[in-house]
Coordinates of C-alpha atoms in Angstrom, one line a residue:
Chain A
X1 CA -10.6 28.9 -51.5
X2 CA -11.5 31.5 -48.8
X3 CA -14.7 29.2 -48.2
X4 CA -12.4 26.1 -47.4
X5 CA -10.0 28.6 -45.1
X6 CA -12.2 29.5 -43.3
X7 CA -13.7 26.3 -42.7
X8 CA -9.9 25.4 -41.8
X9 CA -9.6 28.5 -39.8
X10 CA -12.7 27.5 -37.7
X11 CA -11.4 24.1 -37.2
X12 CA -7.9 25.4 -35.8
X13 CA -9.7 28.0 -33.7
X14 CA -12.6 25.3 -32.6
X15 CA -9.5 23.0 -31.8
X16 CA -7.1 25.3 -30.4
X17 CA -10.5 26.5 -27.9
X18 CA -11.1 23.3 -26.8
X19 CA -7.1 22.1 -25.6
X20 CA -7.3 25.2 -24.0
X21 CA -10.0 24.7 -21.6
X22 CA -8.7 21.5 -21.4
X23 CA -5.0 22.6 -20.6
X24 CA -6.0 25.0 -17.8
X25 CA -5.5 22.5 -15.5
X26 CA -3.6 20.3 -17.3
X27 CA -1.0 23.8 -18.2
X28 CA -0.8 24.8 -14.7
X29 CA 0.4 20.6 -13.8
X30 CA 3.2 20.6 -16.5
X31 CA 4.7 23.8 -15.0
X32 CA 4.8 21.9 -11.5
X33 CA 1.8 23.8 -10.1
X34 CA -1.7 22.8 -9.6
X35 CA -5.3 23.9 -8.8
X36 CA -5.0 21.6 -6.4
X37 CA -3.0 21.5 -2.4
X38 CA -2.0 18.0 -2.1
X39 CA -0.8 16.2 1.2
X40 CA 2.8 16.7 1.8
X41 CA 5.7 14.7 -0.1
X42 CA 3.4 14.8 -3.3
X43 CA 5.8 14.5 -6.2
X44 CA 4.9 17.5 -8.8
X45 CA 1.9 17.4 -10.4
X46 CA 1.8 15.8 -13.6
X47 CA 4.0 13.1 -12.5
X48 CA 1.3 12.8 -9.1
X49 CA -1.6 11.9 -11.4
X50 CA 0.3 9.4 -13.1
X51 CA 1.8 7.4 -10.0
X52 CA -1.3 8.0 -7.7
X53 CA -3.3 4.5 -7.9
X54 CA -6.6 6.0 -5.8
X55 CA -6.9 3.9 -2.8
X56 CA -7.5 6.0 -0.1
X57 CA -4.5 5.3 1.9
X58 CA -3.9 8.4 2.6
X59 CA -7.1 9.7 3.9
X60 CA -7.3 6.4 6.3
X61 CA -4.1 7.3 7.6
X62 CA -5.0 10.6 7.4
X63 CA -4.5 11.5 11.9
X64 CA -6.3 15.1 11.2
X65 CA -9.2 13.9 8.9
X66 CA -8.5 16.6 6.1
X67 CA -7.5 14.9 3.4
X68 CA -10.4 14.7 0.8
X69 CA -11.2 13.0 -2.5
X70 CA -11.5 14.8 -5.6
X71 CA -15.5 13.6 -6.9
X72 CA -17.3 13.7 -10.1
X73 CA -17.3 17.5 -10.3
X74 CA -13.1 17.7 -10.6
X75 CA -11.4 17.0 -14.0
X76 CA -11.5 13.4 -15.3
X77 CA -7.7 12.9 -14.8
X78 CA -7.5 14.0 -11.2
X79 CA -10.9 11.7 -9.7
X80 CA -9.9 10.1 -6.8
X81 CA -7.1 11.5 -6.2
X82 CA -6.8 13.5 -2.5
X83 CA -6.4 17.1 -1.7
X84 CA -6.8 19.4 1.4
X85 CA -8.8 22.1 1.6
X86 CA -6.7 24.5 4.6
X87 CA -10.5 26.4 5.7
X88 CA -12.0 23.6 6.1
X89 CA -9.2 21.5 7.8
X90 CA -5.6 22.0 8.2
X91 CA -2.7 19.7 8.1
X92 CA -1.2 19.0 11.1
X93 CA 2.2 17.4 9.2
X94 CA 2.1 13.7 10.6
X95 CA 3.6 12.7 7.4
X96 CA 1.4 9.7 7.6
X97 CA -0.1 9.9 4.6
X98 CA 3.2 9.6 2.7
X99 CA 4.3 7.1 4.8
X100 CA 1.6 4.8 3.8
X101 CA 1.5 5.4 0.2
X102 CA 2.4 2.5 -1.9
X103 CA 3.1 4.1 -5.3
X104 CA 5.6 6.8 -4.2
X105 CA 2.9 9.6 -5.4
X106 CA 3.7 10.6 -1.9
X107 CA 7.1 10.4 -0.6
X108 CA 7.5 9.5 2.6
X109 CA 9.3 12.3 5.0
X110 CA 10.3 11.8 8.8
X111 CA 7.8 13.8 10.9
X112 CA 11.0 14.3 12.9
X113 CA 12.7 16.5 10.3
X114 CA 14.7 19.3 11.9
X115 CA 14.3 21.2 8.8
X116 CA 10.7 20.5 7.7
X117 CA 10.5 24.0 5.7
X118 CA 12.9 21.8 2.6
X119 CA 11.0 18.6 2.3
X120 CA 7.3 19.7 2.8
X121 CA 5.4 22.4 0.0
X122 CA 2.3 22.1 -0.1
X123 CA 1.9 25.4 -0.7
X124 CA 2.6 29.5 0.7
X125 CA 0.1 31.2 3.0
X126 CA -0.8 34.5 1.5
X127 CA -1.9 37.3 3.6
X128 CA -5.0 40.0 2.5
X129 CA -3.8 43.4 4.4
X130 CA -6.8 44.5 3.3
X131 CA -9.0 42.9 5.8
X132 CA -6.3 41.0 8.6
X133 CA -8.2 42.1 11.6
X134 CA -4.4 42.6 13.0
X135 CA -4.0 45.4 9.7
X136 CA -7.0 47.4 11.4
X137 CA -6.1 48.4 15.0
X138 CA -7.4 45.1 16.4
X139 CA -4.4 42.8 17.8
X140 CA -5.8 39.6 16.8
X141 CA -2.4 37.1 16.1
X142 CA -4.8 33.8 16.7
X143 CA -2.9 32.7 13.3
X144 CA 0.9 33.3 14.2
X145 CA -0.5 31.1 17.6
X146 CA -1.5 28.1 15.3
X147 CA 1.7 27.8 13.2
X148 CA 3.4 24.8 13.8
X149 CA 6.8 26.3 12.9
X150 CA 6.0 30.1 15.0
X151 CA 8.6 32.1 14.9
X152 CA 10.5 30.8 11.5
X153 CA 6.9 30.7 9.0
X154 CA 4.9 33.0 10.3
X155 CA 6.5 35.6 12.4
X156 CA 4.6 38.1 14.3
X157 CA 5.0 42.1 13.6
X158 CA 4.4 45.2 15.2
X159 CA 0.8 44.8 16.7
X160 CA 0.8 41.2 15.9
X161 CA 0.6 41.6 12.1
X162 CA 1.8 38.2 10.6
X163 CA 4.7 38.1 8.4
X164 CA 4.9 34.9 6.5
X165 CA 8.2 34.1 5.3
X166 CA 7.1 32.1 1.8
X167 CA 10.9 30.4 1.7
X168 CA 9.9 28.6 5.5
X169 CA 6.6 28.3 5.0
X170 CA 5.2 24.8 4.2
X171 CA 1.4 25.4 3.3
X172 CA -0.4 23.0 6.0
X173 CA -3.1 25.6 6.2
X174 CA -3.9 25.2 10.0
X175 CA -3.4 29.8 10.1
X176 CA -6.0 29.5 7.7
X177 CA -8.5 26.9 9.0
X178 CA -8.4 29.0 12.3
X179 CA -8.1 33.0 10.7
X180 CA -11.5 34.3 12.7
X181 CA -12.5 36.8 9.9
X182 CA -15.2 35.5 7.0
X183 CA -13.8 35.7 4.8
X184 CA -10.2 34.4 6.1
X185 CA -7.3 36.9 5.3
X186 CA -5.0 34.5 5.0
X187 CA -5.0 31.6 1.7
X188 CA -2.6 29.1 0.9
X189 CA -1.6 29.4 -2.5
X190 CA -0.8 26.0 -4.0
X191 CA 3.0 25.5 -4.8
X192 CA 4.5 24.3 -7.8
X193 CA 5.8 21.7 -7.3
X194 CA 9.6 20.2 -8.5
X195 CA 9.8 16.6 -6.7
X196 CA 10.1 13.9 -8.3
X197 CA 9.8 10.1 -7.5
Chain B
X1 CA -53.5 -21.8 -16.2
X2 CA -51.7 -18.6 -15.4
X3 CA -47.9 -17.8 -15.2
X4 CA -47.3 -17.3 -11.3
X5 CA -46.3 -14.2 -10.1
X6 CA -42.8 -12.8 -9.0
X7 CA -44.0 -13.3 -5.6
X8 CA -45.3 -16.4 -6.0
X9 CA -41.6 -17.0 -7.4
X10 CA -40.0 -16.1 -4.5
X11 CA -41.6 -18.1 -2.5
X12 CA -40.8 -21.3 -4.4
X13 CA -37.2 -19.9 -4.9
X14 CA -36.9 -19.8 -0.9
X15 CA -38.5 -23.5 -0.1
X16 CA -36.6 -25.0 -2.8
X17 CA -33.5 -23.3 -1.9
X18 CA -34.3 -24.9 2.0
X19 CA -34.7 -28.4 0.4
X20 CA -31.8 -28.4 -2.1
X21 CA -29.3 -27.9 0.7
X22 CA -28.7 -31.5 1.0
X23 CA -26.9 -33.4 -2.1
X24 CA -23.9 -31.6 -4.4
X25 CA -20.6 -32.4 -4.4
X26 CA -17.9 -30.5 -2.4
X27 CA -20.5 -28.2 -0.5
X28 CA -17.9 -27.2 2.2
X29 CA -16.1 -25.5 -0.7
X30 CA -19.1 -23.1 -1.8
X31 CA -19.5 -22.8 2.5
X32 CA -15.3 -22.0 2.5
X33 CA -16.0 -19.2 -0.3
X34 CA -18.7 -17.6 0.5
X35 CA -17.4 -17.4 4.2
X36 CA -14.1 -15.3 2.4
X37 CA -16.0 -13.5 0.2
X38 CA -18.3 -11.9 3.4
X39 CA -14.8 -11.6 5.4
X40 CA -13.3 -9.7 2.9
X41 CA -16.4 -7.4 2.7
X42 CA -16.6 -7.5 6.6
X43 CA -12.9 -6.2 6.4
X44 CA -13.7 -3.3 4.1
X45 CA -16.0 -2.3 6.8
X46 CA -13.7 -2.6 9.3
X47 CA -11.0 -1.2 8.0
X48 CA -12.2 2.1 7.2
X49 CA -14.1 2.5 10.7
X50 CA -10.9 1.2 12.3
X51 CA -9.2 4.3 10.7
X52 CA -11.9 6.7 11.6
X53 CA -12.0 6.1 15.1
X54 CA -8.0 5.7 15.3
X55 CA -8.0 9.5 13.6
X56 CA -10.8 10.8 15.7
X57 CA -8.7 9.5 18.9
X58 CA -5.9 11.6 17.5
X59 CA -8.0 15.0 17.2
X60 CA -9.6 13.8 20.8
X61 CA -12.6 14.2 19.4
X62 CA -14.7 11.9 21.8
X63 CA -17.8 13.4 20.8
X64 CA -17.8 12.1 17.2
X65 CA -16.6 8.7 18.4
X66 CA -20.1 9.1 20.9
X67 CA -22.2 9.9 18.0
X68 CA -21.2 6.7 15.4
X69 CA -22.3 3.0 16.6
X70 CA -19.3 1.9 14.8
X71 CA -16.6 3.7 17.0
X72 CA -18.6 3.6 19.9
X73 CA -18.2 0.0 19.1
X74 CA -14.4 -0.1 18.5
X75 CA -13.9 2.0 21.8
X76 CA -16.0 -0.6 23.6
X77 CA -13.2 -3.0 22.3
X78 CA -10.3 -1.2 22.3
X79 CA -10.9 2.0 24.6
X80 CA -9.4 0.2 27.3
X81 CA -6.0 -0.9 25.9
X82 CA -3.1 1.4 27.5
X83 CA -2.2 1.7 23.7
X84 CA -5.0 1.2 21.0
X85 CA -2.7 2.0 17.9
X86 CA -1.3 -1.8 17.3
X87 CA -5.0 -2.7 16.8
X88 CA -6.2 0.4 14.8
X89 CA -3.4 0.9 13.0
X90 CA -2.5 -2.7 11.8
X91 CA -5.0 -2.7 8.8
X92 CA -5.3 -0.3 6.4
X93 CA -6.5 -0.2 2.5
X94 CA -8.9 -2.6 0.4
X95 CA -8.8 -5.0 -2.1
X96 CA -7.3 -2.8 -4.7
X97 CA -4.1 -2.8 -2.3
X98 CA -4.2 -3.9 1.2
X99 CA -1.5 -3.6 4.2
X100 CA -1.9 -6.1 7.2
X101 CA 1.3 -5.1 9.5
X102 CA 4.4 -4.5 7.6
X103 CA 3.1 -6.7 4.3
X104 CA 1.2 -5.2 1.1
X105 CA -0.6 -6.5 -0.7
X106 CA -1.8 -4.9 -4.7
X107 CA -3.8 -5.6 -7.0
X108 CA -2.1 -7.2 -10.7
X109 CA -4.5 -4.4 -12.0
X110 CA -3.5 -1.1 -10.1
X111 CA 0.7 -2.7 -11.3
X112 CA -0.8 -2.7 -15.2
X113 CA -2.5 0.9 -14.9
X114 CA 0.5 2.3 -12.7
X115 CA 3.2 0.8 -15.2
X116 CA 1.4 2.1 -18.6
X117 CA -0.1 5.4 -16.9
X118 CA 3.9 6.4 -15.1
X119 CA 5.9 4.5 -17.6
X120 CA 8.1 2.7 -15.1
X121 CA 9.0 -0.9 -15.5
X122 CA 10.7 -0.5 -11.9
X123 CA 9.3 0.7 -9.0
X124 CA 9.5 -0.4 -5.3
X125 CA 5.6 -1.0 -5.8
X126 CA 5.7 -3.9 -8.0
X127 CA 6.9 -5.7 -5.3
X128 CA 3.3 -5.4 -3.6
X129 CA 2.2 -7.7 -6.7
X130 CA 4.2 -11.0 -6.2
X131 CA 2.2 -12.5 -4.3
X132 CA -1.3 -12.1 -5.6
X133 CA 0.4 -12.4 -9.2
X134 CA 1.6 -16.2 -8.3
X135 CA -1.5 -17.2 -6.8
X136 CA -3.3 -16.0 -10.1
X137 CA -0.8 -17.9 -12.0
X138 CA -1.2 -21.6 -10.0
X139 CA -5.0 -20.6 -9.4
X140 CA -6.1 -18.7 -12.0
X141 CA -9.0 -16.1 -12.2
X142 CA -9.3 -17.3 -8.2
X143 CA -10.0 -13.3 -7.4
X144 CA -13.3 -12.7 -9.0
X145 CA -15.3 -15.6 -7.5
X146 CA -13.0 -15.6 -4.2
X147 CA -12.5 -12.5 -2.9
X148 CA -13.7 -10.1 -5.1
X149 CA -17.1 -7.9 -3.3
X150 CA -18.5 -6.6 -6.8
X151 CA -19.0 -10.6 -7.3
X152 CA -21.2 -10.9 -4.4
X153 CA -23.4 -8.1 -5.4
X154 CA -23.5 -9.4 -9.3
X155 CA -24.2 -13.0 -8.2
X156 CA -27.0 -11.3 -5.9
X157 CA -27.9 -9.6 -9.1
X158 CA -28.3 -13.2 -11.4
X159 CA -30.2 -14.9 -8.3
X160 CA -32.9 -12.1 -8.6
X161 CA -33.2 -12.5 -12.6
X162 CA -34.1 -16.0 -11.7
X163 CA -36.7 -15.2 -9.0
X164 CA -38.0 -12.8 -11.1
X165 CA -37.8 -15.1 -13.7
X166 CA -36.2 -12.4 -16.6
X167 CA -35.8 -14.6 -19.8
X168 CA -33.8 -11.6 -21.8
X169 CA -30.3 -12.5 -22.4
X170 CA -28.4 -10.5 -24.8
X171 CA -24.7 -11.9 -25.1
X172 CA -21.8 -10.1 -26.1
X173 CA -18.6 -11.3 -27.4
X174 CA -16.5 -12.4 -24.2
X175 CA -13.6 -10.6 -26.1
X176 CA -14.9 -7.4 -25.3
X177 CA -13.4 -7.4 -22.2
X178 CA -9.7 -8.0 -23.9
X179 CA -10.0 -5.3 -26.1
X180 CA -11.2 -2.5 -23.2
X181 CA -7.8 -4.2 -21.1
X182 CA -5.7 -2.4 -24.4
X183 CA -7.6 0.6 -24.4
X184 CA -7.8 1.5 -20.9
X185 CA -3.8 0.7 -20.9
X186 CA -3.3 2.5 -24.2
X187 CA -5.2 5.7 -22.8
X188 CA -3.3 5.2 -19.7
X189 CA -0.5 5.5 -21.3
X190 CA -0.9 8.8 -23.5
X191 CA -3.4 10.5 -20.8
X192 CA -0.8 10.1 -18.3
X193 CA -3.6 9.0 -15.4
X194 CA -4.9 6.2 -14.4
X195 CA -8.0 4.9 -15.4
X196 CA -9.3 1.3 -14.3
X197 CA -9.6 2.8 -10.9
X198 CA -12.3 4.8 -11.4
X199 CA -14.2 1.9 -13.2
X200 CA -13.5 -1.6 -11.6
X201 CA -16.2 -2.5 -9.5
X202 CA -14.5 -4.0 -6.3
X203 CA -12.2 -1.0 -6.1
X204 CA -15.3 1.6 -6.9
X205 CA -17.1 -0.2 -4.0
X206 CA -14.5 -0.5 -1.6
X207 CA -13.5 3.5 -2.3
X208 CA -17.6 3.9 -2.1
X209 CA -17.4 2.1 1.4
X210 CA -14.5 4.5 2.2
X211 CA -16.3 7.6 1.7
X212 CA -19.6 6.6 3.1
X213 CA -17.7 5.4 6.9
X214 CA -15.7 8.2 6.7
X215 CA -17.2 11.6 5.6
X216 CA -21.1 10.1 4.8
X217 CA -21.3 10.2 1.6
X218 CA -21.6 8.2 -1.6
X219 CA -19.9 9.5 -4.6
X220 CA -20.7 8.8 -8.3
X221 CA -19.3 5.0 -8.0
X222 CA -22.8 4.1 -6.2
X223 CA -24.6 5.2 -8.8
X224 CA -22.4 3.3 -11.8
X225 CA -22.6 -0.2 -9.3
X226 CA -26.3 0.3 -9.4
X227 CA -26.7 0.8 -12.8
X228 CA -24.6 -2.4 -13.4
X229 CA -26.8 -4.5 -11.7
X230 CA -30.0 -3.1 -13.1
X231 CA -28.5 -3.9 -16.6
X232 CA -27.4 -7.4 -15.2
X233 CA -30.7 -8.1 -13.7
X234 CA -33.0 -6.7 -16.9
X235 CA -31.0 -7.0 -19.9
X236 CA -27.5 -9.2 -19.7
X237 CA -26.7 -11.7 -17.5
X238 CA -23.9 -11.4 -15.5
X239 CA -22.8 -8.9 -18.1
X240 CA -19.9 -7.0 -16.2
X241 CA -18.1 -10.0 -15.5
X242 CA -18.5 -12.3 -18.8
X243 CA -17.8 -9.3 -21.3
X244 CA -16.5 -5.8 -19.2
X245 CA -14.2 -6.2 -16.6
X246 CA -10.7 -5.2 -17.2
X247 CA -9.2 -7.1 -14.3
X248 CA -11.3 -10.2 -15.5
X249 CA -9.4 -10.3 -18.2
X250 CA -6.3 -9.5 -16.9
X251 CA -6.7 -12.6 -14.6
X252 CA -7.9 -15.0 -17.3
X253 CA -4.5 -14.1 -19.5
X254 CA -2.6 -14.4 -16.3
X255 CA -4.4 -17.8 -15.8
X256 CA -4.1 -19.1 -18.8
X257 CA -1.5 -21.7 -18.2
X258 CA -3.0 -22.2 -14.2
X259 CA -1.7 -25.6 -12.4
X260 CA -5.6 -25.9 -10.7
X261 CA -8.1 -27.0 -13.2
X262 CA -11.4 -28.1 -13.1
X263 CA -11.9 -31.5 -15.3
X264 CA -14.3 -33.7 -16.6
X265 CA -13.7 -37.4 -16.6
X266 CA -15.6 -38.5 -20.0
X267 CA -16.5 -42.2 -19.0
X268 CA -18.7 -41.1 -16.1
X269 CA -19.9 -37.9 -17.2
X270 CA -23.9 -38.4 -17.7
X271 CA -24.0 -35.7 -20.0
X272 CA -26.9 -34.3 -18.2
X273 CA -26.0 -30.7 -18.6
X274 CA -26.5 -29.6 -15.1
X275 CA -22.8 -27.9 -14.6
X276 CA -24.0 -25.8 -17.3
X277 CA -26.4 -22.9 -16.1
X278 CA -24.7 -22.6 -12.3
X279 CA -21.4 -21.3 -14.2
X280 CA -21.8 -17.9 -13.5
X281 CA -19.3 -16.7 -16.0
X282 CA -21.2 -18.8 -18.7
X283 CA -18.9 -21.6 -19.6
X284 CA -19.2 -25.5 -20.6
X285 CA -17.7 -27.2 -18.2
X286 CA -19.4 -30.8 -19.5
X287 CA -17.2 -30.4 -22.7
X288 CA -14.5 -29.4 -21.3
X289 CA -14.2 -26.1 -22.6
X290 CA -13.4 -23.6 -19.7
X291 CA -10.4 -22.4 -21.7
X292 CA -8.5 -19.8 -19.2
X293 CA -11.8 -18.2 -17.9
X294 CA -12.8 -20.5 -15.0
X295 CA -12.1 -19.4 -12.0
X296 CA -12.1 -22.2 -9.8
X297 CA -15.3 -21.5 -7.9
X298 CA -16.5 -25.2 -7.7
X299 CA -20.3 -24.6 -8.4
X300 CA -20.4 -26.7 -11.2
X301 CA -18.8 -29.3 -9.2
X302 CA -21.1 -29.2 -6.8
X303 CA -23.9 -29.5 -9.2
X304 CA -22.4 -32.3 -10.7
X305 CA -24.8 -35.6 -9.7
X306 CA -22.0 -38.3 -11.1
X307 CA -19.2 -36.7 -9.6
X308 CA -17.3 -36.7 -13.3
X309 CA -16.3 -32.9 -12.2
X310 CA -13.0 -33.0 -10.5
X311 CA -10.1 -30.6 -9.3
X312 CA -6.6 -31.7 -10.7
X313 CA -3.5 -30.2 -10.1
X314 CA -1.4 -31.0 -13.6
X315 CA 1.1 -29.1 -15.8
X316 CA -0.6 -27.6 -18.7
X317 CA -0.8 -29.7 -21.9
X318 CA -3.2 -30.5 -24.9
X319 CA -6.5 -32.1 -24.3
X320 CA -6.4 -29.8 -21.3
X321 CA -9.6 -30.4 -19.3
X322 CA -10.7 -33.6 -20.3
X323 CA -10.0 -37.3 -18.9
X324 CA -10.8 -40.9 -20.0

């Protein structure tokens, strides 16, 4: 009896191991969140993977060049499908790319929007007091100058520090493509994302 | 005396090939489809190079558009338009869906994957799939030897097995195909992503295309076309297309009933057996047994010396593909 529980017991643990590595990213989706930033109007994540038919689109109509494709290294469910790295490349919020989509994984927004802050979120800058150039006596500010919504995401402090407001803040990443420290002090943190289709 | 050499081969392949341009029946046709078949991979060139130097305009990034000879060429083209965007901007996409101005076009493939894999039986993109859904329907499996690019590399890949002269054939069952269709919709389905995308050849070399213009690199798909046509070429002929492919088989069940078949007319046919090994998907023509696989490419008409091989446009019925 305690031989075949503990076979049992290994089994449940063995099993229980495995949908766990497996449900880290998967987890993270079903909340609405991912590992992932994905251009803007992407509906959350786990209904994303499902509508998303990998054509590109989006990274042809891409006008800044930053969306990327997720290769062979990513998880099996998410191959193909695109997502912006903010260091390497910011988005500049065209709205192209959702514009262009054909299955609705990205829903299309008017670049015009007055209030862009409540359709876009892609994600919240987050800022690392600990080595912001602005944080340690040097007036620096380069990233409050790249915002495209100055003044209402990221606001600028006494001595330039940046304040980012994480309600306004839409996540295109270009304070962090342009942040002059290595490593940046500023990150977008990946929303999680409630739309749906 | 001695076997000849692969070489040796070669060289009778290519004066043959010069003499034999002269008889077969309906020649134009195989000129007609082999001039779409290099459009459409001419376009997936275009297109993406079309995009990159549209983009690179945006960033006014004039130095990148310097470096590539394919925007330097586009610029020559269209850098002196007062407004470039009409042209660059009026393609976009491949063969797994396609935009040309305000119409799109999908593939019936990418509708099965995205109904199973976001369990919606309505979406605004289902529209995309009329048209290429009712020209499947009166033509058939018309994509794979009409438009799709994956068939010009794997018919590349057959003509070298017969230069090199590779007798090793190892069939499988041609229902194969059918049953990955379920699974790949049935995993779909309960993995909740998509999944023929990442294997079906003319959308892994389109997206391969894509990522090679644009950022200069190949990704994992070059590697798995490769691989398909070393198998094809040493071990199974034609093997992707007869036993594999997905979207094959998606088109042969949507073809089944097709208004355009190929038939034999019984009184003049010879029975010489020629139509027989051009049929790149392996079917008996002579006999009339192309059940819903043919896809309408002509080459066995072409090959056929009595003209008993015809085109007929007829409701379907029993007795299907033969005539007195």
């Amino acid at each position: 009896v305690l031989k075949s529980a503990g076979v049992i017991g290994g089994l449940v643990a063995f099993a229980r191991a495995s949908l766990g590595s497996k449900n880290d990213y998967i987890g993270i989706a079903s909340e609405g969140g991912t590992n992932y930033i994905r251009p803007p109007g992407a509906v959350n994540e786990a209904e994303f993977l499902r509508r998303c038919i990998r054509c590109h689109k989006c990274g042809e109509n891409c006008s800044a060049g930053c969306i990327k494709f997720v290769g062979p290294e990513g998880p099996p469910e998410a191959r193909g499908t695109p997502y912006i790295v903010p260091r390497e490349k910011g988005c500049v919020l065209c709205q192209r790319c959702n514009n262009g989509c054909p299955s609705g994984a990205l829903q299309p927004i008017d670049p015009d929007h007055e209030r862009l802050w409540e359709e876009v979120d892609m994600g919240v800058a987050v800022i690392d007091e600990n080595i912001c150039n602005s944080f340690h006596g040097y007036l620096c500010g380069i990233c409050i100058r790249a915002c495209p919504l100055e003044g209402v995401a990221l606001k600028a402090g006494l001595w330039e520090k940046p304040i980012v407001d994480p309600d306004k803040c839409v996540g295109c990443g270009l304070c962090e493509q342009v942040c002059p420290h290595m490593p940046q002090a500023l990150r977008i943190k990946p929303a999680k994302r409630t739309r749906t289709a | 005396m001695s076997k000849p050499g692969p070489l040796a081969r070669l060289w009778k392949h290519l004066r043959r090939s010069r003499k034999r341009r002269l008889p077969g029946q309906m020649r134009w046709l195989q000129v007609l489809r082999r001039t779409v078949q290099f459009s459409v991979l001419a376009l997936l060139f275009l297109i993406p190079t079309l995009s990159l130097y549209d983009n690179l305009r945006n960033q006014g990034d004039d130095a990148t558009i310097e470096r590539h000879v394919s925007t330097r060429l586009v610029h020559s083209v269209v850098g002196g338009m007062d407004d470039h965007r009409p042209v660059t901007q009026a393609l976009r996409g491949s063969v797994w869906t396609f935009k040309a101005g305000g119409l799109v076009l999908s593939d019936p493939l990418a509708g099965v994957d995205f109904a199973t894999a976001s369990r919606t039986l309505w979406d605004p993109f289902f529209l995309t799939l009329l048209i290429p859904l009712l020209l499947t329907l009166v033509l058939g499996r018309f994509f794979c030897g009409w438009i799709c690019p994956a068939d010009l590399l794997f018919e590349l890949a057959s003509k070298l097995r017969s230069i090199a002269g590779i007798e090793t054939n190892i069939v499988f069952s041609r229902w194969t195909k059918y049953a990955i269709l379920i699974v790949g919709t049935v995993a779909a389905f309960y993995m909740g992503t998509q999944v023929f995308a990442e294997i079906y050849p003319p959308r892994v070399l389109s997206g391969e295309l894509y990522l090679w213009i644009t950022f200069g690199l190949f990704g994992a798909g070059t590697w798995f076309l490769l691989a398909i046509v070393f198998f094809e070429v040493f071990v199974s002929e034609r093997f992707w297309c007869r036993y594999v492919c997905p979207g094959g088989a998606l088109y042969s069940l949507l073809g089944r009933y097709r208004l355009l078949r190929i038939k034999v007319k019984t009184s003049t046919c010879t029975s010489c057996e020629k139509c027989q090994p051009v049929c790149e998907f392996g079917l008996d023509p002579m006999r009339g047994e192309m059940g819903q696989e043919c896809n309408n490419c002509g080459l066995c008409i072409r090959a056929c010396a009595p003209k008993a091989l015809v085109y007929r446009i007829s409701l379907p019925k029993k007795g299907l593909e033969v005539l007195p």
